[in-house]
Amino acid sequence: MGGDQGTIVFGGTPLRQRLFTSVHDLATLVLDELVERVPVYRRLPAEQLRTDISHTVEQSIRTFAEVLDTGELPGPEQLAGLRESAAKRAEDGVPLDAVLSAYHLGAQICLDRMAPTAEPTDLGAVFATNRLVLQYLHLMTSAASAGYAQERQAAFGDEHSARQSLLAALLDGTPAREAARRAGIRLPACYLALGLRIGPHQDELRPGIDATVAARRKLRRARVELERHVAGVVLSMLSSDGGVALVPRETACAELTGKDWDWLAAVVRYMSQVAGAEIWAGAVATAPDGVAEAARVAGQVCEVATVFDRRPGLYRLADVALEYQLTRPGPAREELAALLAPLAGKPELLETLRVFMAGPVDRRQAAAALQVHPNTVDYRLRKVAALTGLDTSRPADLPTIRAALIAHRVCAG
């Protein structure tokens, strides 16, 4: 080691002195290497590199030199400056890995500059230097990460709040351009409004498992998977059992094709797979000024799909048009439901009719589902025809029977 107060010496000269006499040259070399090795620094303005970042590099070299001189790691005041610098990089949008690379690269370049001056008798000083460098980098990395994370958290809070304000304006049907400007978002040509229902993950139902934690993990995975497939900003308001999401598309609503809807259906499937939960989604395409009504209808489409036991997946209004219409209040719905009133008190007849109509109108398949003999199905369907006048053997009656079953279910529920 050698020197006063633990000063580290290579070749008879304190390392502090070697660093201080070449701070500017070393800082220039570090900046050049950063631009060469870390692509994000190439995209920063030249003025920022020459001033703010150059100053930070020079200050880090001086701090490093003090550590080598005294053997003491940076104190609270120096670390506060480091955290502030890292926060600025976070504000600039420089990734954290690039920020940390600068500190490691700077230490490496300083060591490379000093190493050739070490003599065989300086072995102890070399070991002491390596130990200090590792401690220094550990401390600096922790402080920089903390400052960076604090800034990103604050920025995320502001960004999230602005996006939720934009979503609220769109869902309320109020002018949203100012809210979009505050959120830094350009309104797209079209939104695919999604009404979502998310089933439980198996961990939410497992004894001894914290259901709240399991639900949050499921929701986070579903949200991340949705955003991963979308180029623009997805606006969403989701809870563990569903909610609403707006997926931006730069194609005008009138120009959407089957490929667009197939893509969205695939995204919903991926969300379900990654989240480990069944997901139903109602979808409606709309211009930004029509989001309020589109989101309402999308939610209703999703509700109809789940109420009528449709399989998980994506549904548009055309996919559930009959069920959707018959769930709307009106005299026709009540009239249709009344066609099955004679079956009141005869649940086996109503269930047989429902199972028969739910499949390919095949008596053997219905019998298998009901676990009865096919002749029993025939008998019950004849009783239904006698009581209601609706005959499953007449093709013309089948649409009316389907509609009556839907209306009856809605009215009875």
Coordinates of C-alpha atoms in Angstrom, one line a residue:
M1 CA 0.0 0.0 0.0
G2 CA 2.5 2.7 1.1
G3 CA 1.9 6.5 1.6
D4 CA 0.0 8.5 4.2
Q5 CA -3.5 7.6 5.5
G6 CA -3.7 4.4 3.5
T7 CA -2.9 5.9 0.2
I8 CA -2.4 3.3 -2.5
V9 CA 0.8 3.6 -4.5
F10 CA 1.9 1.9 -7.7
G11 CA 5.5 2.4 -8.9
G12 CA 6.2 4.9 -6.2
T13 CA 3.4 7.3 -7.2
P14 CA 0.0 7.5 -5.4
L15 CA -2.8 6.4 -7.6
R16 CA -4.8 9.4 -6.5
Q17 CA -2.2 11.6 -8.1
R18 CA -2.1 9.6 -11.3
L19 CA -5.9 9.9 -11.7
F20 CA -6.2 13.6 -10.7
T21 CA -3.6 14.6 -13.2
S22 CA -5.5 13.0 -16.1
V23 CA -9.1 13.4 -15.1
H24 CA -10.1 15.2 -18.3
D25 CA -8.3 12.7 -20.6
L26 CA -9.8 9.8 -18.7
A27 CA -13.3 11.3 -18.9
T28 CA -13.0 11.9 -22.6
L29 CA -11.9 8.3 -23.0
V30 CA -14.8 7.0 -21.0
L31 CA -17.3 9.0 -23.0
D32 CA -15.8 7.8 -26.3
E33 CA -16.0 4.2 -25.1
L34 CA -19.6 4.7 -23.9
V35 CA -20.7 6.0 -27.3
E36 CA -18.8 3.1 -29.0
R37 CA -20.0 0.2 -26.7
V38 CA -23.5 1.4 -25.5
P39 CA -25.7 2.3 -28.4
V40 CA -28.2 4.4 -26.4
Y41 CA -25.4 7.0 -25.7
R42 CA -25.0 7.6 -29.5
R43 CA -28.6 8.9 -29.6
L44 CA -28.1 11.5 -26.9
P45 CA -27.6 15.1 -27.9
A46 CA -23.9 16.1 -28.3
E47 CA -24.4 19.0 -25.9
Q48 CA -25.7 16.7 -23.2
L49 CA -22.6 14.4 -23.6
R50 CA -20.2 17.4 -23.4
T51 CA -21.8 19.0 -20.3
D52 CA -24.0 17.0 -18.0
I53 CA -22.7 13.5 -18.6
S54 CA -19.1 14.6 -19.0
H55 CA -19.3 16.4 -15.6
T56 CA -20.8 13.2 -14.0
V57 CA -18.0 11.1 -15.4
E58 CA -15.3 13.5 -14.2
Q59 CA -16.9 13.7 -10.8
S60 CA -17.0 9.9 -10.6
I61 CA -13.3 9.7 -11.4
R62 CA -12.4 12.2 -8.7
T63 CA -14.6 10.2 -6.2
F64 CA -12.8 7.0 -7.2
A65 CA -9.4 8.7 -6.8
E66 CA -10.5 9.8 -3.2
V67 CA -11.4 6.2 -2.4
L68 CA -8.0 5.0 -3.5
D69 CA -6.3 7.8 -1.5
T70 CA -8.2 7.4 1.8
G71 CA -9.5 3.8 1.6
E72 CA -12.9 5.2 2.6
L73 CA -16.0 4.7 0.5
P74 CA -18.2 7.6 -0.6
G75 CA -20.3 9.2 2.1
P76 CA -24.0 10.3 2.1
E77 CA -23.3 13.6 0.4
Q78 CA -21.5 12.1 -2.6
L79 CA -24.1 9.3 -2.9
A80 CA -26.9 11.8 -2.9
G81 CA -25.2 13.5 -6.0
L82 CA -25.0 10.1 -7.6
R83 CA -28.6 9.3 -7.0
E84 CA -29.6 12.7 -8.5
S85 CA -27.5 12.0 -11.6
A86 CA -29.1 8.6 -12.1
A87 CA -32.5 10.1 -11.7
K88 CA -31.7 12.6 -14.5
R89 CA -30.8 9.6 -16.7
A90 CA -34.1 8.0 -15.9
E91 CA -35.9 11.2 -16.8
D92 CA -34.0 11.2 -20.1
G93 CA -35.1 7.7 -20.8
V94 CA -31.7 6.1 -20.6
P95 CA -32.1 2.5 -19.6
L96 CA -30.8 1.5 -16.2
D97 CA -28.4 -1.1 -17.6
A98 CA -26.8 1.7 -19.7
V99 CA -26.5 3.9 -16.7
L100 CA -24.7 1.2 -14.6
S101 CA -22.5 0.4 -17.6
A102 CA -21.0 3.9 -17.4
Y103 CA -19.8 3.3 -13.8
H104 CA -18.3 -0.1 -14.5
L105 CA -16.7 1.1 -17.8
G106 CA -15.2 4.1 -16.0
A107 CA -13.7 1.9 -13.3
Q108 CA -12.3 -0.5 -15.9
I109 CA -10.6 2.3 -17.9
C110 CA -9.1 3.8 -14.7
L111 CA -7.7 0.4 -13.7
D112 CA -6.4 -0.2 -17.2
R113 CA -4.6 3.2 -17.0
M114 CA -3.0 2.4 -13.6
A115 CA -2.2 -1.3 -13.9
P116 CA 0.9 -1.0 -16.1
T117 CA 2.6 1.2 -13.5
A118 CA 2.5 -1.5 -10.8
E119 CA 5.8 -3.1 -9.9
P120 CA 6.4 -6.6 -8.4
T121 CA 6.7 -5.1 -4.9
D122 CA 3.2 -3.5 -5.3
L123 CA 1.3 -6.8 -5.1
G124 CA -0.3 -5.9 -1.8
A125 CA -1.4 -2.6 -3.2
V126 CA -2.9 -4.3 -6.3
F127 CA -5.0 -6.6 -4.0
A128 CA -6.1 -3.6 -1.9
T129 CA -7.1 -1.7 -5.1
N130 CA -9.2 -4.6 -6.4
R131 CA -11.0 -4.9 -3.1
L132 CA -11.7 -1.2 -3.0
V133 CA -12.9 -1.2 -6.6
L134 CA -15.4 -4.0 -5.9
Q135 CA -16.7 -2.2 -2.8
Y136 CA -16.9 1.1 -4.7
L137 CA -18.8 -0.4 -7.6
H138 CA -21.2 -2.2 -5.3
L139 CA -22.0 1.0 -3.4
M140 CA -22.3 3.1 -6.6
T141 CA -24.5 0.6 -8.3
S142 CA -26.9 0.4 -5.4
A143 CA -27.1 4.2 -5.0
A144 CA -27.6 4.7 -8.8
S145 CA -30.2 2.0 -9.0
A146 CA -32.1 3.6 -6.0
G147 CA -32.1 7.1 -7.6
Y148 CA -33.1 5.7 -11.0
A149 CA -35.9 3.6 -9.5
Q150 CA -37.3 6.5 -7.4
E151 CA -37.5 8.7 -10.5
R152 CA -39.1 6.0 -12.6
Q153 CA -41.6 5.3 -9.9
A154 CA -42.6 9.0 -9.7
A155 CA -42.7 9.2 -13.5
F156 CA -44.8 6.1 -13.7
G157 CA -47.2 7.5 -11.2
D158 CA -47.7 10.7 -13.2
E159 CA -47.9 8.7 -16.5
H160 CA -50.4 6.3 -15.0
S161 CA -52.5 9.1 -13.7
A162 CA -52.5 10.9 -17.0
R163 CA -53.5 7.7 -18.9
Q164 CA -56.3 6.9 -16.5
S165 CA -57.6 10.5 -17.0
L166 CA -57.6 9.9 -20.7
L167 CA -59.4 6.6 -20.3
A168 CA -62.0 8.2 -18.1
A169 CA -62.6 11.0 -20.7
L170 CA -63.0 8.4 -23.5
L171 CA -65.4 6.3 -21.4
D172 CA -67.4 9.3 -20.4
G173 CA -67.7 10.5 -23.9
T174 CA -66.2 13.8 -23.2
P175 CA -63.6 15.6 -25.5
A176 CA -60.3 13.7 -25.0
R177 CA -57.7 15.5 -27.0
E178 CA -56.4 17.6 -24.2
A179 CA -56.3 14.6 -21.9
A180 CA -54.4 12.7 -24.7
R181 CA -51.9 15.6 -25.0
R182 CA -51.2 15.5 -21.2
A183 CA -50.7 11.8 -21.4
G184 CA -48.3 12.1 -24.3
I185 CA -50.6 9.9 -26.5
R186 CA -51.8 10.5 -30.0
L187 CA -55.3 9.3 -30.4
P188 CA -55.4 6.4 -33.0
A189 CA -57.7 6.1 -36.0
C190 CA -59.6 3.3 -34.2
Y191 CA -59.9 1.6 -30.8
L192 CA -60.9 -2.0 -30.3
A193 CA -62.9 -1.7 -27.2
L194 CA -62.7 -4.9 -25.1
G195 CA -65.1 -5.9 -22.3
L196 CA -63.3 -8.6 -20.4
R197 CA -64.2 -11.3 -17.9
I198 CA -61.3 -13.1 -16.3
G199 CA -61.9 -16.4 -14.6
P200 CA -60.0 -17.5 -11.5
H201 CA -56.5 -19.0 -11.6
Q202 CA -56.3 -22.4 -9.9
D203 CA -54.2 -20.9 -7.1
E204 CA -57.0 -18.5 -6.2
L205 CA -59.1 -21.6 -5.3
R206 CA -56.4 -23.6 -3.6
P207 CA -56.6 -23.8 0.2
G208 CA -53.6 -22.3 2.0
I209 CA -52.7 -20.0 -0.9
D210 CA -53.2 -16.2 -0.6
A211 CA -56.0 -15.7 -3.2
T212 CA -55.3 -12.0 -3.4
V213 CA -51.7 -12.5 -4.3
A214 CA -52.6 -15.2 -6.9
A215 CA -55.2 -12.9 -8.4
R216 CA -52.8 -10.0 -8.7
R217 CA -50.2 -12.2 -10.4
K218 CA -52.8 -13.5 -12.8
L219 CA -53.9 -10.0 -13.7
R220 CA -50.4 -8.7 -14.1
R221 CA -49.5 -11.5 -16.5
A222 CA -52.7 -10.9 -18.5
R223 CA -52.1 -7.2 -18.8
V224 CA -48.4 -7.6 -19.8
E225 CA -49.3 -10.2 -22.4
L226 CA -51.9 -7.9 -23.9
E227 CA -49.5 -4.9 -24.0
R228 CA -46.7 -7.1 -25.5
H229 CA -48.8 -7.7 -28.7
V230 CA -49.8 -4.1 -29.2
A231 CA -47.6 -1.5 -30.8
G232 CA -49.4 1.5 -29.2
V233 CA -50.5 2.4 -25.7
V234 CA -53.3 0.1 -24.3
L235 CA -55.6 1.9 -21.9
S236 CA -57.1 -0.4 -19.4
M237 CA -59.1 -0.5 -16.2
L238 CA -58.9 -4.1 -14.9
S239 CA -59.6 -6.0 -11.8
S240 CA -59.0 -9.6 -11.0
D241 CA -62.3 -10.6 -12.6
G242 CA -62.3 -8.4 -15.7
G243 CA -62.8 -4.9 -16.8
V244 CA -62.3 -2.8 -20.0
A245 CA -59.3 -2.3 -22.3
L246 CA -58.9 -0.1 -25.3
V247 CA -56.5 -1.5 -28.0
P248 CA -55.3 1.2 -30.5
R249 CA -55.2 0.5 -34.2
E250 CA -54.0 2.8 -36.9
T251 CA -56.4 1.3 -39.4
A252 CA -59.7 3.1 -39.7
C253 CA -62.6 1.1 -38.3
A254 CA -64.3 0.7 -41.7
E255 CA -61.1 -0.8 -43.1
L256 CA -60.6 -3.5 -40.5
T257 CA -60.6 -7.0 -42.0
G258 CA -61.0 -10.5 -40.7
K259 CA -57.2 -10.6 -40.2
D260 CA -57.5 -7.9 -37.6
W261 CA -60.1 -9.8 -35.7
D262 CA -58.2 -13.0 -36.0
W263 CA -55.2 -11.2 -34.5
L264 CA -57.2 -9.9 -31.6
A265 CA -58.7 -13.4 -31.0
A266 CA -55.2 -14.8 -30.9
V267 CA -54.1 -12.1 -28.4
V268 CA -57.0 -13.0 -26.1
R269 CA -56.0 -16.7 -26.3
Y270 CA -52.4 -15.8 -25.4
M271 CA -53.5 -13.7 -22.5
S272 CA -55.5 -16.7 -21.2
Q273 CA -52.6 -19.1 -21.6
V274 CA -50.1 -16.8 -19.9
A275 CA -52.5 -15.8 -17.1
G276 CA -53.5 -19.4 -16.5
A277 CA -57.2 -18.4 -16.5
E278 CA -60.2 -18.5 -18.8
I279 CA -60.9 -15.1 -20.5
W280 CA -64.0 -14.0 -22.3
A281 CA -63.8 -10.8 -24.3
G282 CA -66.5 -8.8 -26.1
A283 CA -65.1 -6.5 -28.8
V284 CA -66.4 -3.5 -30.7
A285 CA -64.4 -1.3 -33.1
T286 CA -64.9 2.5 -32.7
A287 CA -63.4 5.9 -33.4
P288 CA -62.1 7.6 -30.3
D289 CA -65.2 9.7 -30.0
G290 CA -67.4 6.6 -29.9
V291 CA -65.5 4.8 -27.1
A292 CA -68.2 5.3 -24.5
E293 CA -70.9 3.5 -26.4
A294 CA -68.6 0.9 -27.8
A295 CA -67.2 -0.1 -24.4
R296 CA -70.8 -0.4 -23.0
V297 CA -71.7 -2.7 -25.9
A298 CA -68.5 -4.7 -25.6
G299 CA -69.2 -5.3 -21.9
Q300 CA -72.7 -6.5 -22.7
V301 CA -71.4 -8.8 -25.5
C302 CA -69.0 -10.3 -23.0
E303 CA -71.7 -10.8 -20.4
V304 CA -74.0 -12.5 -23.0
A305 CA -71.2 -14.9 -24.0
T306 CA -70.6 -15.9 -20.4
V307 CA -74.3 -16.1 -19.4
F308 CA -75.0 -18.4 -22.2
D309 CA -72.1 -20.7 -21.6
R310 CA -70.0 -19.7 -24.6
R311 CA -66.5 -21.0 -24.6
P312 CA -63.7 -18.6 -23.5
G313 CA -62.5 -16.4 -26.3
L314 CA -63.3 -13.3 -28.4
Y315 CA -66.8 -12.4 -29.4
R316 CA -68.3 -9.7 -31.5
L317 CA -71.9 -8.6 -31.5
A318 CA -72.6 -10.6 -34.6
D319 CA -71.4 -13.8 -32.8
V320 CA -74.1 -13.4 -30.1
A321 CA -76.7 -11.3 -32.0
L322 CA -79.7 -13.5 -31.1
E323 CA -78.8 -13.9 -27.5
Y324 CA -77.9 -10.2 -27.2
Q325 CA -81.2 -9.0 -28.7
L326 CA -83.3 -11.4 -26.6
T327 CA -81.6 -10.1 -23.4
R328 CA -82.9 -6.6 -24.1
P329 CA -86.2 -5.9 -22.4
G330 CA -89.3 -5.8 -24.7
P331 CA -92.7 -7.4 -25.4
A332 CA -91.2 -9.8 -27.9
R333 CA -88.9 -11.3 -25.3
E334 CA -91.7 -11.9 -22.8
E335 CA -93.9 -13.5 -25.6
L336 CA -91.1 -15.9 -26.5
A337 CA -90.5 -16.8 -22.9
A338 CA -94.2 -17.4 -22.4
L339 CA -94.1 -20.1 -25.1
L340 CA -92.4 -22.4 -22.6
A341 CA -94.7 -21.5 -19.7
P342 CA -96.5 -24.8 -20.0
L343 CA -93.3 -26.5 -18.9
A344 CA -93.3 -24.9 -15.5
G345 CA -93.0 -27.5 -12.8
K346 CA -91.6 -30.0 -15.3
P347 CA -87.8 -29.4 -15.1
E348 CA -87.0 -32.7 -16.8
L349 CA -88.8 -31.6 -20.0
L350 CA -87.2 -28.2 -20.0
E351 CA -83.7 -29.6 -19.4
T352 CA -84.2 -32.2 -22.1
L353 CA -85.2 -29.5 -24.6
R354 CA -82.3 -27.3 -23.6
V355 CA -79.7 -30.1 -24.0
F356 CA -81.2 -31.3 -27.3
M357 CA -81.1 -27.8 -28.7
A358 CA -77.6 -27.0 -27.4
G359 CA -76.0 -29.7 -29.6
P360 CA -76.5 -30.8 -33.2
V361 CA -80.2 -31.7 -32.5
D362 CA -79.4 -35.3 -32.2
R363 CA -81.4 -37.6 -29.9
R364 CA -78.6 -40.0 -29.2
Q365 CA -76.1 -37.2 -28.2
A366 CA -78.7 -35.6 -26.0
A367 CA -79.5 -39.0 -24.4
A368 CA -75.8 -39.5 -23.7
A369 CA -75.5 -36.0 -22.1
L370 CA -78.6 -36.6 -20.0
Q371 CA -77.6 -40.2 -19.2
V372 CA -81.0 -41.6 -20.3
H373 CA -82.1 -43.8 -23.1
P374 CA -82.7 -42.2 -26.5
N375 CA -86.4 -43.4 -26.3
T376 CA -86.7 -41.3 -23.1
V377 CA -85.5 -38.2 -25.0
D378 CA -88.1 -38.9 -27.8
Y379 CA -90.8 -39.3 -25.2
R380 CA -90.0 -36.1 -23.5
L381 CA -89.7 -34.1 -26.7
R382 CA -93.1 -35.3 -27.7
K383 CA -94.5 -34.2 -24.4
V384 CA -92.9 -30.7 -25.0
A385 CA -94.6 -30.5 -28.4
A386 CA -98.0 -31.5 -26.9
L387 CA -97.7 -28.9 -24.2
T388 CA -96.2 -26.0 -26.1
G389 CA -96.9 -26.6 -29.8
L390 CA -93.2 -26.4 -30.5
D391 CA -92.1 -29.5 -32.3
T392 CA -88.4 -30.3 -32.5
S393 CA -89.0 -32.6 -35.5
R394 CA -90.2 -29.6 -37.6
P395 CA -87.2 -27.6 -38.9
A396 CA -89.3 -24.4 -39.1
D397 CA -89.9 -24.6 -35.3
L398 CA -86.2 -24.8 -34.4
P399 CA -85.3 -21.0 -34.6
T400 CA -88.4 -20.2 -32.4
I401 CA -87.5 -22.9 -29.9
R402 CA -83.9 -21.5 -29.6
A403 CA -85.2 -18.0 -29.1
A404 CA -87.8 -19.1 -26.6
L405 CA -85.1 -20.9 -24.6
I406 CA -82.9 -17.8 -24.5
A407 CA -85.8 -15.6 -23.5
H408 CA -87.0 -18.0 -20.9
R409 CA -83.5 -18.2 -19.3
V410 CA -83.2 -14.4 -19.2
C411 CA -86.6 -13.9 -17.7
A412 CA -86.2 -16.7 -15.2
G413 CA -82.8 -15.4 -14.1

